[in-house]
Amino acid sequence: MKDIVILGRSVQLHERSKAQMKGVTVGDSLTYKFYDGEFHGIPLLFLEPKGKATTPRNLSITAYNLTSLFQRPTVFILPACPAYKRQRLIDKDVYFVISDKYIHLPMLLANERTRKTKQAKALTPVAQYLLLYHLQIDSLEGLAARDMENKMPYSYASITLGLTCLEDLGLCQKVAEGSKRKVVHFNKSGKSLWELAQPFLVNPVEERIYCDEFLSEEHFPTCGINALAHYTMLNPDPERIIMMTAKQYRDFKASGALVRPNEYDGKIIIEAWKYPLVTSMDVEAEWVDRLSLAISLREDADPRVEGEVERLINDIEWKD
């Protein structure tokens, strides 16, 4: 076991056994000591040179290969080095720790800055996506962030930050399972968890745009009143109402695919959402998910809509 200090915090490192080195080249195994460690709930692979450290270019190649092999960020534990060399490492996006004075761990530093600011008061888009996926699509109870990667349209680092937000708001806990793994445990289930989350939910709709024509053959799910009409007894509106992510909307707008876009009227209504469609990765859904739809319509003043949204929620089959 070995201890290092990152941002004033002691991090315990466990040296990898031979059984855990499958796939590592002979050259790398002779050049570095391999350790497993964790910082802010993110598993990391630490490499400590046995002799003099090689060039930034070679370190970059080694980090890429080992990160791909072990599916976790690679961090080098390096001896003191001059500023110009540290800058070369940063330019090549090599993660490193040099004593407790110099470090380059961009995604972890972003997490650290988040933790030092005031605690979250609302769900981030990723956190809300995780919660709604758990409630409607497939339970995340007992899974680690790494287990969720293939289920979500988000990176491992984004999922980790989303779980941290959920934990900050008291909706879940990250529980140790053994010495190297943390899994999520939700504090309530089903409708009870949904009700607990009410003060923290955010409207998924970032922008609502009208246009006369949309020059794209891509498939987009129906949202808004027309999605509510699909799920309930409400009559649909005559306009076509579709959902896409905010990034997709910006790309289509820049390409000229939206004919006469405006904020007031048109045959097509586009809702630009803060997060992707909540569904299984292999499913091309025709309609947005029920809970996101309910959140998006919470401020609708029509009493018919309010009643049908309540019906919508009561008819949900909770997946957790």
CSV table of C-alpha atoms in Angstrom, one decimal:
chain,number,residue,atom,x,y,z
A,1,MET,CA,0.0,0.0,0.0
A,2,LYS,CA,1.2,3.5,-0.8
A,3,ASP,CA,-0.3,7.0,0.2
A,4,ILE,CA,-0.2,10.1,-1.9
A,5,VAL,CA,-1.7,13.5,-1.4
A,6,ILE,CA,-4.1,15.2,-3.8
A,7,LEU,CA,-5.4,18.7,-3.0
A,8,GLY,CA,-4.6,18.1,0.7
A,9,ARG,CA,-6.4,14.7,0.8
A,10,SER,CA,-4.6,11.4,1.4
A,11,VAL,CA,-5.3,8.9,-1.3
A,12,GLN,CA,-4.5,5.2,-0.6
A,13,LEU,CA,-3.0,3.3,-3.5
A,14,HIS,CA,-3.0,-0.5,-3.8
A,15,GLU,CA,-0.4,-2.2,-5.9
A,16,ARG,CA,-1.8,-4.3,-8.7
A,17,SER,CA,-1.2,-8.1,-8.5
A,18,LYS,CA,0.1,-10.1,-11.4
A,19,ALA,CA,-3.4,-11.4,-12.0
A,20,GLN,CA,-4.6,-7.8,-12.5
A,21,MET,CA,-1.9,-7.1,-15.2
A,22,LYS,CA,-3.4,-9.1,-18.0
A,23,GLY,CA,-2.9,-7.3,-21.3
A,24,VAL,CA,0.0,-5.0,-20.0
A,25,THR,CA,3.1,-5.2,-22.2
A,26,VAL,CA,6.3,-6.5,-20.8
A,27,GLY,CA,7.9,-3.1,-21.4
A,28,ASP,CA,5.3,-1.2,-19.4
A,29,SER,CA,5.4,-3.8,-16.5
A,30,LEU,CA,9.2,-3.4,-16.3
A,31,THR,CA,9.0,0.5,-16.5
A,32,TYR,CA,6.2,1.3,-14.0
A,33,LYS,CA,4.7,0.2,-10.7
A,34,PHE,CA,1.0,-0.1,-11.1
A,35,TYR,CA,-1.5,1.0,-8.4
A,36,ASP,CA,-5.3,1.3,-8.1
A,37,GLY,CA,-6.7,4.3,-6.3
A,38,GLU,CA,-9.8,6.4,-6.0
A,39,PHE,CA,-10.5,10.1,-5.8
A,40,HIS,CA,-14.0,11.6,-5.4
A,41,GLY,CA,-15.5,8.2,-6.1
A,42,ILE,CA,-13.7,7.8,-9.5
A,43,PRO,CA,-11.4,4.8,-9.8
A,44,LEU,CA,-8.0,5.6,-11.2
A,45,LEU,CA,-4.9,3.7,-12.5
A,46,PHE,CA,-1.7,5.2,-11.1
A,47,LEU,CA,1.7,4.6,-12.7
A,48,GLU,CA,5.0,5.3,-10.9
A,49,PRO,CA,8.1,5.1,-13.0
A,50,LYS,CA,10.7,2.7,-11.6
A,51,GLY,CA,13.5,4.8,-13.1
A,52,LYS,CA,13.7,8.1,-14.9
A,53,ALA,CA,10.4,9.3,-16.5
A,54,THR,CA,10.3,9.2,-20.3
A,55,THR,CA,9.2,12.0,-22.6
A,56,PRO,CA,5.7,13.6,-22.5
A,57,ARG,CA,4.9,12.0,-25.9
A,58,ASN,CA,5.7,8.5,-24.7
A,59,LEU,CA,3.7,9.1,-21.5
A,60,SER,CA,0.7,10.2,-23.6
A,61,ILE,CA,0.9,7.0,-25.7
A,62,THR,CA,1.2,4.8,-22.6
A,63,ALA,CA,-1.7,6.6,-20.9
A,64,TYR,CA,-3.9,6.2,-24.0
A,65,ASN,CA,-3.2,2.4,-24.3
A,66,LEU,CA,-3.7,1.7,-20.6
A,67,THR,CA,-6.8,3.8,-20.2
A,68,SER,CA,-8.3,1.9,-23.2
A,69,LEU,CA,-7.2,-1.5,-21.6
A,70,PHE,CA,-8.5,-0.9,-18.1
A,71,GLN,CA,-11.3,1.6,-18.8
A,72,ARG,CA,-10.2,4.0,-16.2
A,73,PRO,CA,-8.1,7.2,-16.3
A,74,THR,CA,-4.3,6.8,-16.1
A,75,VAL,CA,-2.4,9.1,-13.7
A,76,PHE,CA,1.4,9.3,-13.5
A,77,ILE,CA,3.2,9.8,-10.2
A,78,LEU,CA,6.2,11.8,-11.2
A,79,PRO,CA,9.2,13.3,-9.5
A,80,ALA,CA,9.8,17.0,-9.5
A,81,CYS,CA,10.2,18.5,-13.0
A,82,PRO,CA,10.6,22.0,-14.5
A,83,ALA,CA,7.6,24.2,-15.5
A,84,TYR,CA,8.2,23.8,-19.2
A,85,LYS,CA,8.0,20.0,-18.9
A,86,ARG,CA,4.8,20.2,-16.9
A,87,GLN,CA,3.3,22.4,-19.6
A,88,ARG,CA,4.2,19.9,-22.3
A,89,LEU,CA,2.5,17.2,-20.2
A,90,ILE,CA,-0.6,19.4,-19.9
A,91,ASP,CA,-0.6,20.2,-23.6
A,92,LYS,CA,-0.7,16.4,-24.3
A,93,ASP,CA,-3.4,15.9,-21.8
A,94,VAL,CA,-1.3,13.6,-19.6
A,95,TYR,CA,-2.7,13.3,-16.1
A,96,PHE,CA,0.0,13.6,-13.4
A,97,VAL,CA,0.7,14.1,-9.7
A,98,ILE,CA,4.0,15.7,-8.7
A,99,SER,CA,4.2,15.6,-4.9
A,100,ASP,CA,1.3,17.5,-3.4
A,101,LYS,CA,2.1,20.7,-5.2
A,102,TYR,CA,1.5,20.2,-8.9
A,103,ILE,CA,-1.3,18.0,-10.4
A,104,HIS,CA,-3.1,17.8,-13.7
A,105,LEU,CA,-6.5,16.0,-13.3
A,106,PRO,CA,-9.0,18.3,-15.1
A,107,MET,CA,-12.2,16.2,-14.6
A,108,LEU,CA,-11.4,15.6,-11.0
A,109,LEU,CA,-10.5,19.3,-10.3
A,110,ALA,CA,-13.8,20.2,-11.8
A,111,ASN,CA,-15.5,17.9,-9.4
A,112,GLU,CA,-13.4,19.4,-6.5
A,113,ARG,CA,-14.5,22.9,-7.5
A,114,THR,CA,-18.1,21.7,-7.5
A,115,ARG,CA,-17.8,20.2,-4.1
A,116,LYS,CA,-16.2,23.4,-2.7
A,117,THR,CA,-19.1,25.6,-4.0
A,118,LYS,CA,-22.5,25.7,-2.3
A,119,GLN,CA,-24.3,22.4,-2.4
A,120,ALA,CA,-26.7,21.7,-5.3
A,121,LYS,CA,-30.2,23.0,-4.9
A,122,ALA,CA,-31.6,21.4,-8.1
A,123,LEU,CA,-30.9,18.4,-10.2
A,124,THR,CA,-28.4,18.8,-13.1
A,125,PRO,CA,-29.6,17.5,-16.4
A,126,VAL,CA,-27.5,14.3,-16.0
A,127,ALA,CA,-28.7,13.7,-12.5
A,128,GLN,CA,-32.3,14.1,-13.6
A,129,TYR,CA,-31.8,11.8,-16.5
A,130,LEU,CA,-30.3,9.1,-14.1
A,131,LEU,CA,-33.2,9.5,-11.7
A,132,LEU,CA,-35.9,9.3,-14.4
A,133,TYR,CA,-34.1,6.3,-16.1
A,134,HIS,CA,-34.1,4.5,-12.7
A,135,LEU,CA,-37.8,5.2,-12.1
A,136,GLN,CA,-39.1,4.3,-15.6
A,137,ILE,CA,-36.6,2.2,-17.6
A,138,ASP,CA,-34.4,0.0,-15.5
A,139,SER,CA,-33.4,0.1,-11.8
A,140,LEU,CA,-29.9,1.5,-11.0
A,141,GLU,CA,-30.1,0.2,-7.4
A,142,GLY,CA,-26.8,-1.6,-6.5
A,143,LEU,CA,-24.9,-0.5,-9.6
A,144,ALA,CA,-21.7,1.4,-9.8
A,145,ALA,CA,-21.1,4.3,-12.2
A,146,ARG,CA,-19.0,2.0,-14.4
A,147,ASP,CA,-22.0,-0.4,-14.7
A,148,MET,CA,-24.2,2.4,-16.0
A,149,GLU,CA,-22.0,3.5,-18.9
A,150,ASN,CA,-23.5,1.1,-21.5
A,151,LYS,CA,-27.0,2.1,-20.4
A,152,MET,CA,-26.6,5.9,-20.7
A,153,PRO,CA,-25.8,8.5,-23.4
A,154,TYR,CA,-23.2,9.9,-20.9
A,155,SER,CA,-19.5,9.4,-20.1
A,156,TYR,CA,-18.4,7.7,-16.9
A,157,ALA,CA,-17.2,11.1,-15.5
A,158,SER,CA,-20.6,12.7,-16.2
A,159,ILE,CA,-22.5,9.8,-14.6
A,160,THR,CA,-20.2,10.1,-11.5
A,161,LEU,CA,-21.0,13.8,-11.2
A,162,GLY,CA,-24.7,13.1,-11.7
A,163,LEU,CA,-24.7,10.6,-8.8
A,164,THR,CA,-22.9,13.1,-6.6
A,165,CYS,CA,-25.7,15.6,-7.3
A,166,LEU,CA,-28.3,13.0,-6.4
A,167,GLU,CA,-26.5,12.3,-3.2
A,168,ASP,CA,-26.1,15.9,-2.3
A,169,LEU,CA,-29.9,16.3,-2.6
A,170,GLY,CA,-30.5,13.3,-0.4
A,171,LEU,CA,-32.0,11.2,-3.1
A,172,CYS,CA,-29.4,8.4,-3.0
A,173,GLN,CA,-26.2,7.3,-1.3
A,174,LYS,CA,-23.0,5.9,-2.6
A,175,VAL,CA,-22.3,2.8,-0.6
A,176,ALA,CA,-18.9,0.9,-0.4
A,177,GLU,CA,-19.1,-2.6,-1.8
A,178,GLY,CA,-15.7,-4.1,-0.9
A,179,SER,CA,-12.6,-1.9,-0.9
A,180,LYS,CA,-12.6,-0.7,-4.5
A,181,ARG,CA,-16.2,-0.3,-5.6
A,182,LYS,CA,-19.1,2.1,-4.6
A,183,VAL,CA,-22.6,1.4,-5.6
A,184,VAL,CA,-25.7,3.5,-5.5
A,185,HIS,CA,-28.5,3.0,-3.0
A,186,PHE,CA,-31.7,5.1,-3.4
A,187,ASN,CA,-33.3,6.3,-0.2
A,188,LYS,CA,-36.8,5.7,-1.4
A,189,SER,CA,-38.5,3.8,-4.2
A,190,GLY,CA,-41.2,4.3,-6.9
A,191,LYS,CA,-43.6,7.1,-6.4
A,192,SER,CA,-42.1,7.9,-2.9
A,193,LEU,CA,-38.8,8.7,-4.6
A,194,TRP,CA,-40.6,10.7,-7.3
A,195,GLU,CA,-42.3,12.8,-4.6
A,196,LEU,CA,-39.1,13.2,-2.6
A,197,ALA,CA,-37.5,14.6,-5.8
A,198,GLN,CA,-40.2,17.2,-6.5
A,199,PRO,CA,-38.5,20.3,-5.1
A,200,PHE,CA,-35.3,19.6,-7.2
A,201,LEU,CA,-36.8,18.8,-10.6
A,202,VAL,CA,-36.0,21.1,-13.5
A,203,ASN,CA,-38.0,21.7,-16.6
A,204,PRO,CA,-36.2,19.7,-19.4
A,205,VAL,CA,-37.2,22.3,-22.0
A,206,GLU,CA,-34.5,24.8,-22.7
A,207,GLU,CA,-36.2,26.5,-25.6
A,208,ARG,CA,-39.4,26.3,-27.6
A,209,ILE,CA,-39.3,27.3,-31.3
A,210,TYR,CA,-41.9,27.4,-34.0
A,211,CYS,CA,-41.2,26.9,-37.7
A,212,ASP,CA,-43.2,26.4,-40.9
A,213,GLU,CA,-41.1,23.5,-42.2
A,214,PHE,CA,-38.3,21.3,-40.9
A,215,LEU,CA,-35.9,20.0,-43.5
A,216,SER,CA,-34.7,16.8,-42.0
A,217,GLU,CA,-35.6,13.1,-42.4
A,218,GLU,CA,-34.3,12.1,-39.0
A,219,HIS,CA,-36.7,10.6,-36.5
A,220,PHE,CA,-37.6,12.7,-33.4
A,221,PRO,CA,-40.0,11.7,-30.6
A,222,THR,CA,-43.3,13.6,-30.0
A,223,CYS,CA,-43.5,15.7,-26.9
A,224,GLY,CA,-45.8,18.4,-25.4
A,225,ILE,CA,-49.6,18.2,-25.6
A,226,ASN,CA,-49.5,15.7,-28.4
A,227,ALA,CA,-47.4,13.3,-26.3
A,228,LEU,CA,-49.8,13.8,-23.4
A,229,ALA,CA,-52.7,13.1,-25.7
A,230,HIS,CA,-51.0,9.8,-26.6
A,231,TYR,CA,-50.7,8.7,-23.0
A,232,THR,CA,-54.1,10.0,-21.8
A,233,MET,CA,-57.6,11.0,-23.0
A,234,LEU,CA,-56.7,14.5,-24.1
A,235,ASN,CA,-57.1,15.6,-27.7
A,236,PRO,CA,-53.9,16.4,-29.6
A,237,ASP,CA,-53.1,19.8,-31.0
A,238,PRO,CA,-52.9,20.3,-34.8
A,239,GLU,CA,-49.2,21.2,-34.9
A,240,ARG,CA,-46.4,18.7,-35.1
A,241,ILE,CA,-44.6,18.9,-31.7
A,242,ILE,CA,-41.1,17.2,-31.5
A,243,MET,CA,-38.3,17.0,-29.0
A,244,MET,CA,-34.6,17.1,-29.7
A,245,THR,CA,-31.5,18.0,-27.6
A,246,ALA,CA,-30.4,21.6,-27.3
A,247,LYS,CA,-27.2,20.7,-29.2
A,248,GLN,CA,-29.2,19.1,-32.1
A,249,TYR,CA,-31.4,22.2,-32.3
A,250,ARG,CA,-28.4,24.5,-32.5
A,251,ASP,CA,-26.9,22.4,-35.3
A,252,PHE,CA,-30.1,22.3,-37.3
A,253,LYS,CA,-30.6,26.1,-36.8
A,254,ALA,CA,-27.1,26.8,-38.0
A,255,SER,CA,-27.6,24.5,-41.1
A,256,GLY,CA,-30.8,26.3,-42.2
A,257,ALA,CA,-33.0,23.2,-41.7
A,258,LEU,CA,-35.6,25.3,-39.8
A,259,VAL,CA,-37.8,27.3,-42.3
A,260,ARG,CA,-38.8,30.6,-40.8
A,261,PRO,CA,-38.1,29.9,-37.1
A,262,ASN,CA,-39.7,32.2,-34.6
A,263,GLU,CA,-41.1,32.3,-31.1
A,264,TYR,CA,-44.8,32.7,-31.8
A,265,ASP,CA,-46.4,30.5,-34.5
A,266,GLY,CA,-45.8,27.8,-37.0
A,267,LYS,CA,-46.9,24.3,-38.3
A,268,ILE,CA,-44.1,22.6,-36.3
A,269,ILE,CA,-43.1,23.2,-32.7
A,270,ILE,CA,-39.6,22.1,-31.6
A,271,GLU,CA,-38.7,21.7,-28.0
A,272,ALA,CA,-35.0,21.8,-27.4
A,273,TRP,CA,-34.3,19.7,-24.3
A,274,LYS,CA,-31.5,19.8,-21.7
A,275,TYR,CA,-31.0,16.1,-21.8
A,276,PRO,CA,-31.6,13.2,-24.3
A,277,LEU,CA,-34.6,11.0,-24.6
A,278,VAL,CA,-34.9,8.9,-21.5
A,279,THR,CA,-35.1,5.4,-22.9
A,280,SER,CA,-33.1,2.2,-23.4
A,281,MET,CA,-30.1,2.7,-25.6
A,282,ASP,CA,-31.4,0.3,-28.3
A,283,VAL,CA,-34.9,1.8,-28.5
A,284,GLU,CA,-36.1,4.5,-30.9
A,285,ALA,CA,-39.1,5.8,-29.0
A,286,GLU,CA,-42.0,7.6,-30.6
A,287,TRP,CA,-42.8,9.6,-27.5
A,288,VAL,CA,-40.9,11.3,-24.7
A,289,ASP,CA,-40.9,9.6,-21.3
A,290,ARG,CA,-43.9,10.2,-19.1
A,291,LEU,CA,-42.1,11.8,-16.1
A,292,SER,CA,-40.1,14.3,-18.2
A,293,LEU,CA,-43.3,15.1,-20.0
A,294,ALA,CA,-45.1,15.7,-16.7
A,295,ILE,CA,-42.3,18.0,-15.6
A,296,SER,CA,-42.3,19.9,-18.9
A,297,LEU,CA,-46.1,20.6,-18.5
A,298,ARG,CA,-46.1,21.5,-14.8
A,299,GLU,CA,-46.5,25.2,-15.6
A,300,ASP,CA,-49.4,24.8,-18.1
A,301,ALA,CA,-52.4,26.8,-16.8
A,302,ASP,CA,-55.0,24.6,-18.5
A,303,PRO,CA,-56.9,22.6,-15.8
A,304,ARG,CA,-57.5,19.8,-18.3
A,305,VAL,CA,-53.7,19.4,-18.7
A,306,GLU,CA,-53.2,19.4,-15.0
A,307,GLY,CA,-55.8,16.6,-14.6
A,308,GLU,CA,-54.3,14.5,-17.4
A,309,VAL,CA,-50.7,14.9,-16.0
A,310,GLU,CA,-51.9,13.6,-12.7
A,311,ARG,CA,-53.5,10.6,-14.5
A,312,LEU,CA,-50.3,10.1,-16.4
A,313,ILE,CA,-48.2,9.8,-13.2
A,314,ASN,CA,-50.8,7.5,-11.5
A,315,ASP,CA,-50.6,5.1,-14.5
A,316,ILE,CA,-46.8,4.7,-14.4
A,317,GLU,CA,-45.3,1.3,-13.8
A,318,TRP,CA,-42.4,2.1,-11.5
A,319,LYS,CA,-39.2,0.2,-12.5
A,320,ASP,CA,-37.3,0.3,-9.3
